[in-house]
mmCIF file of C-alpha atoms in Angstrom:
data_model
loop_
_atom_site.group_PDB
_atom_site.id
_atom_site.type_symbol
_atom_site.label_atom_id
_atom_site.label_comp_id
_atom_site.label_asym_id
_atom_site.label_seq_id
_atom_site.Cartn_x
_atom_site.Cartn_y
_atom_site.Cartn_z
ATOM 1 C CA UNK A 23 -34.875 75.344 111.784
ATOM 2 C CA UNK A 24 -36.132 73.991 108.491
ATOM 3 C CA UNK A 25 -32.568 73.589 107.155
ATOM 4 C CA UNK A 26 -31.616 71.754 110.304
ATOM 5 C CA UNK A 27 -34.299 69.218 109.751
ATOM 6 C CA UNK A 28 -33.222 68.727 106.165
ATOM 7 C CA UNK A 29 -29.626 68.177 107.320
ATOM 8 C CA UNK A 30 -30.920 65.669 109.823
ATOM 9 C CA UNK A 31 -32.893 63.845 107.171
ATOM 10 C CA UNK A 32 -29.763 63.574 104.925
ATOM 11 C CA UNK A 33 -27.758 61.991 107.665
ATOM 12 C CA UNK A 34 -30.769 59.681 108.570
ATOM 13 C CA UNK A 35 -30.957 58.628 104.960
ATOM 14 C CA UNK A 36 -27.292 57.684 104.842
ATOM 15 C CA UNK A 37 -27.683 55.537 108.016
ATOM 16 C CA UNK A 38 -30.158 53.505 105.996
ATOM 17 C CA UNK A 39 -27.570 52.387 103.491
ATOM 18 C CA UNK A 40 -25.463 49.438 104.586
ATOM 19 C CA UNK A 41 -21.882 50.682 105.446
ATOM 20 C CA UNK A 42 -20.549 47.650 103.316
ATOM 21 C CA UNK A 43 -22.311 49.070 100.283
ATOM 22 C CA UNK A 44 -21.003 52.654 100.781
ATOM 23 C CA UNK A 45 -17.426 51.223 101.298
ATOM 24 C CA UNK A 46 -17.549 49.111 98.113
ATOM 25 C CA UNK A 47 -19.185 52.057 96.207
ATOM 26 C CA UNK A 48 -16.015 54.172 96.913
ATOM 27 C CA UNK A 49 -13.454 51.620 96.075
ATOM 28 C CA UNK A 50 -12.778 49.663 99.301
ATOM 29 C CA UNK A 51 -12.202 45.915 98.797
ATOM 30 C CA UNK A 52 -13.898 44.065 101.684
ATOM 31 C CA UNK A 53 -13.220 40.659 103.212
ATOM 32 C CA UNK A 54 -15.639 38.973 105.540
ATOM 33 C CA UNK A 55 -14.414 38.095 109.159
ATOM 34 C CA UNK A 56 -17.376 36.642 111.024
ATOM 35 C CA UNK A 57 -19.953 39.255 111.419
ATOM 36 C CA UNK A 58 -17.504 42.027 110.585
ATOM 37 C CA UNK A 59 -15.708 43.066 107.323
ATOM 38 C CA UNK A 60 -12.007 43.913 106.872
ATOM 39 C CA UNK A 61 -10.230 46.216 104.485
ATOM 40 C CA UNK A 62 -6.994 47.959 104.061
ATOM 41 C CA UNK A 63 -7.191 51.509 105.557
ATOM 42 C CA UNK A 64 -7.175 54.191 102.844
ATOM 43 C CA UNK A 65 -6.036 56.879 105.436
ATOM 44 C CA UNK A 66 -2.550 55.376 106.081
ATOM 45 C CA UNK A 67 -0.136 53.026 104.398
ATOM 46 C CA UNK A 68 -1.788 49.786 105.354
ATOM 47 C CA UNK A 69 -0.124 46.458 104.213
ATOM 48 C CA UNK A 70 -2.576 44.278 106.211
ATOM 49 C CA UNK A 71 -6.294 45.075 106.651
ATOM 50 C CA UNK A 72 -6.737 47.016 109.773
ATOM 51 C CA UNK A 73 -9.984 48.892 109.011
ATOM 52 C CA UNK A 74 -12.980 46.974 110.515
ATOM 53 C CA UNK A 75 -16.637 47.547 109.528
ATOM 54 C CA UNK A 76 -19.024 46.460 112.324
ATOM 55 C CA UNK A 77 -22.600 45.288 111.814
ATOM 56 C CA UNK A 78 -23.991 48.456 113.632
ATOM 57 C CA UNK A 79 -22.886 50.703 110.745
ATOM 58 C CA UNK A 80 -19.685 51.925 112.384
ATOM 59 C CA UNK A 81 -16.105 51.450 111.336
ATOM 60 C CA UNK A 82 -12.719 51.772 113.051
ATOM 61 C CA UNK A 83 -9.035 51.623 111.827
ATOM 62 C CA UNK A 84 -6.797 49.779 114.433
ATOM 63 C CA UNK A 85 -3.790 51.256 112.673
ATOM 64 C CA UNK A 86 -4.429 55.009 112.579
ATOM 65 C CA UNK A 87 -7.400 54.998 114.984
ATOM 66 C CA UNK A 88 -9.737 56.751 112.449
ATOM 67 C CA UNK A 89 -13.432 55.841 113.112
ATOM 68 C CA UNK A 90 -16.986 56.842 112.426
ATOM 69 C CA UNK A 91 -20.001 55.953 110.297
ATOM 70 C CA UNK A 92 -20.598 56.063 106.475
ATOM 71 C CA UNK A 93 -20.655 59.863 106.297
ATOM 72 C CA UNK A 94 -17.351 60.058 108.145
ATOM 73 C CA UNK A 95 -15.798 57.536 105.883
ATOM 74 C CA UNK A 96 -16.853 59.427 102.692
ATOM 75 C CA UNK A 97 -15.926 62.771 104.264
ATOM 76 C CA UNK A 98 -12.352 61.563 105.027
ATOM 77 C CA UNK A 99 -12.084 59.728 101.637
ATOM 78 C CA UNK A 100 -12.876 62.836 99.538
ATOM 79 C CA UNK A 101 -12.029 65.660 102.059
ATOM 80 C CA UNK A 102 -15.545 66.887 102.201
ATOM 81 C CA UNK A 103 -17.577 68.518 105.061
ATOM 82 C CA UNK A 104 -19.912 65.875 106.622
ATOM 83 C CA UNK A 105 -22.953 67.423 105.211
ATOM 84 C CA UNK A 106 -21.486 67.385 101.745
ATOM 85 C CA UNK A 107 -20.517 63.810 102.237
ATOM 86 C CA UNK A 108 -23.961 62.798 103.364
ATOM 87 C CA UNK A 109 -25.391 64.491 100.272
ATOM 88 C CA UNK A 110 -22.838 62.779 98.040
ATOM 89 C CA UNK A 111 -23.851 59.340 99.416
ATOM 90 C CA UNK A 112 -27.538 60.091 98.975
ATOM 91 C CA UNK A 113 -26.985 61.243 95.324
ATOM 92 C CA UNK A 114 -24.748 58.229 94.451
ATOM 93 C CA UNK A 115 -27.344 55.820 95.940
ATOM 94 C CA UNK A 116 -30.362 57.533 94.289
ATOM 95 C CA UNK A 117 -31.977 58.712 97.458
ATOM 96 C CA UNK A 118 -33.882 62.004 97.548
ATOM 97 C CA UNK A 119 -31.849 64.914 98.840
ATOM 98 C CA UNK A 120 -32.476 68.574 98.524
ATOM 99 C CA UNK A 121 -31.885 69.533 94.870
ATOM 100 C CA UNK A 122 -29.197 72.044 95.638
ATOM 101 C CA UNK A 123 -26.371 71.158 93.264
ATOM 102 C CA UNK A 124 -22.883 70.338 94.372
ATOM 103 C CA UNK A 125 -20.696 73.452 94.317
ATOM 104 C CA UNK A 126 -17.891 73.488 91.752
ATOM 105 C CA UNK A 127 -15.301 73.252 94.427
ATOM 106 C CA UNK A 128 -16.951 70.323 96.065
ATOM 107 C CA UNK A 129 -17.443 68.476 92.790
ATOM 108 C CA UNK A 130 -13.820 69.130 91.849
ATOM 109 C CA UNK A 131 -12.600 67.851 95.326
ATOM 110 C CA UNK A 132 -14.696 64.694 94.926
ATOM 111 C CA UNK A 133 -13.451 64.040 91.349
ATOM 112 C CA UNK A 134 -9.892 64.638 92.256
ATOM 113 C CA UNK A 135 -10.078 62.383 95.241
ATOM 114 C CA UNK A 136 -11.667 59.631 93.204
ATOM 115 C CA UNK A 137 -8.917 59.873 90.516
ATOM 116 C CA UNK A 138 -6.286 59.809 93.174
ATOM 117 C CA UNK A 139 -7.765 56.705 94.685
ATOM 118 C CA UNK A 140 -7.954 54.901 91.255
ATOM 119 C CA UNK A 141 -4.230 55.802 90.692
ATOM 120 C CA UNK A 142 -3.291 54.459 94.086
ATOM 121 C CA UNK A 143 -5.198 51.248 93.678
ATOM 122 C CA UNK A 144 -3.669 50.648 90.166
ATOM 123 C CA UNK A 145 -0.104 51.357 91.606
ATOM 124 C CA UNK A 146 -0.772 48.961 94.539
ATOM 125 C CA UNK A 147 -2.049 46.217 92.201
ATOM 126 C CA UNK A 148 1.130 46.658 90.043
ATOM 127 C CA UNK A 149 3.418 46.836 92.909
ATOM 128 C CA UNK A 150 2.030 43.502 94.200
ATOM 129 C CA UNK A 151 2.333 41.902 90.756
ATOM 130 C CA UNK A 152 5.978 42.874 90.413
ATOM 131 C CA UNK A 153 6.697 41.754 94.052
ATOM 132 C CA UNK A 154 5.224 38.288 93.245
ATOM 133 C CA UNK A 155 7.078 37.925 90.014
ATOM 134 C CA UNK A 156 10.452 38.920 91.655
ATOM 135 C CA UNK A 157 9.759 36.617 94.595
ATOM 136 C CA UNK A 158 9.137 33.761 92.252
ATOM 137 C CA UNK A 159 12.417 34.596 90.408
ATOM 138 C CA UNK A 160 14.290 34.596 93.614
ATOM 139 C CA UNK A 161 12.956 31.291 94.595
ATOM 140 C CA UNK A 162 13.606 29.669 91.233
ATOM 141 C CA UNK A 163 17.142 30.868 91.033
ATOM 142 C CA UNK A 164 18.163 29.700 94.419
ATOM 143 C CA UNK A 165 16.401 26.439 94.279
ATOM 144 C CA UNK A 166 18.275 25.525 91.063
ATOM 145 C CA UNK A 167 21.783 26.230 92.578
ATOM 146 C CA UNK A 168 22.934 22.776 93.630
ATOM 147 C CA UNK A 169 26.380 22.448 92.102
ATOM 148 C CA UNK A 170 29.338 24.651 91.163
ATOM 149 C CA UNK A 171 28.303 24.278 87.558
ATOM 150 C CA UNK A 172 24.931 25.819 88.493
ATOM 151 C CA UNK A 173 26.583 28.761 90.068
ATOM 152 C CA UNK A 174 28.734 29.302 87.062
ATOM 153 C CA UNK A 175 25.866 28.841 84.606
ATOM 154 C CA UNK A 176 23.718 31.302 86.542
ATOM 155 C CA UNK A 177 26.486 33.612 87.744
ATOM 156 C CA UNK A 178 24.782 36.799 86.265
ATOM 157 C CA UNK A 179 21.671 36.075 88.350
ATOM 158 C CA UNK A 180 23.638 35.117 91.382
ATOM 159 C CA UNK A 181 25.430 38.455 91.211
ATOM 160 C CA UNK A 182 22.034 40.208 91.029
ATOM 161 C CA UNK A 183 20.922 38.467 94.305
ATOM 162 C CA UNK A 184 21.726 41.543 96.591
ATOM 163 C CA UNK A 185 19.799 43.983 94.283
ATOM 164 C CA UNK A 186 16.918 41.486 93.959
ATOM 165 C CA UNK A 187 16.674 41.048 97.768
ATOM 166 C CA UNK A 188 16.931 44.898 98.212
ATOM 167 C CA UNK A 189 14.152 45.558 95.741
ATOM 168 C CA UNK A 190 11.923 42.758 97.316
ATOM 169 C CA UNK A 191 12.422 44.314 100.815
ATOM 170 C CA UNK A 192 11.655 47.847 99.618
ATOM 171 C CA UNK A 193 8.552 46.784 97.814
ATOM 172 C CA UNK A 194 7.084 45.592 101.067
ATOM 173 C CA UNK A 195 8.192 48.723 102.980
ATOM 174 C CA UNK A 196 5.600 50.824 104.777
ATOM 175 C CA UNK A 197 7.121 54.064 103.328
ATOM 176 C CA UNK A 198 5.400 54.831 99.947
ATOM 177 C CA UNK A 199 8.509 56.784 98.758
ATOM 178 C CA UNK A 200 10.636 53.677 99.139
ATOM 179 C CA UNK A 201 8.055 51.494 97.433
ATOM 180 C CA UNK A 202 8.016 53.877 94.431
ATOM 181 C CA UNK A 203 11.762 53.794 94.306
ATOM 182 C CA UNK A 204 11.869 49.993 94.369
ATOM 183 C CA UNK A 205 9.197 49.856 91.718
ATOM 184 C CA UNK A 206 11.372 51.957 89.523
ATOM 185 C CA UNK A 207 14.456 49.748 90.269
ATOM 186 C CA UNK A 208 12.452 46.667 89.440
ATOM 187 C CA UNK A 209 11.378 48.095 86.100
ATOM 188 C CA UNK A 210 14.921 49.237 85.301
ATOM 189 C CA UNK A 211 16.983 46.270 86.486
ATOM 190 C CA UNK A 212 14.452 43.375 85.849
ATOM 191 C CA UNK A 213 12.438 44.493 82.827
ATOM 192 C CA UNK A 214 12.331 40.977 81.462
ATOM 193 C CA UNK A 215 10.467 39.814 84.624
ATOM 194 C CA UNK A 216 8.124 42.685 85.246
#
């Protein structure tokens, strides 16, 4: 009975922390939308923000249908049991929690998940940077083609148009494997741009 009360206390403590603070703490970039907050869902390939944080401390992804509270969010992010996620939140926000240390397995999972999220965020940022530069190159090339002389002068770039368009399409794909392949193509075929 005493351990049940402690568990309840941990979950109660996590409810006192604003969900937006928890989401930001664990790497989600939030954008305000009225009384709600939006972010890209970390649980599926999400190009447009589909995860909504509500003022009542709940969240829902309208893409993959995942939902819950702060504990559920951290539990899913780091592949932890709910009680471990609640304890992690309390520790990270400096709230009193029973002093039982994290198991080495839980600590390893948390650290690995955090590293994985950092890698994914860095890759997404690089992917977007490359996409923007290639899109600008595409616009610049084809805006400057007005005469036959322009086509002749820029013939090497004109012949690269199909590959450039293919890479741009793949960079915006919802399939991560296709995005990675397009990222590699861009670095290989357009190194002077990326």
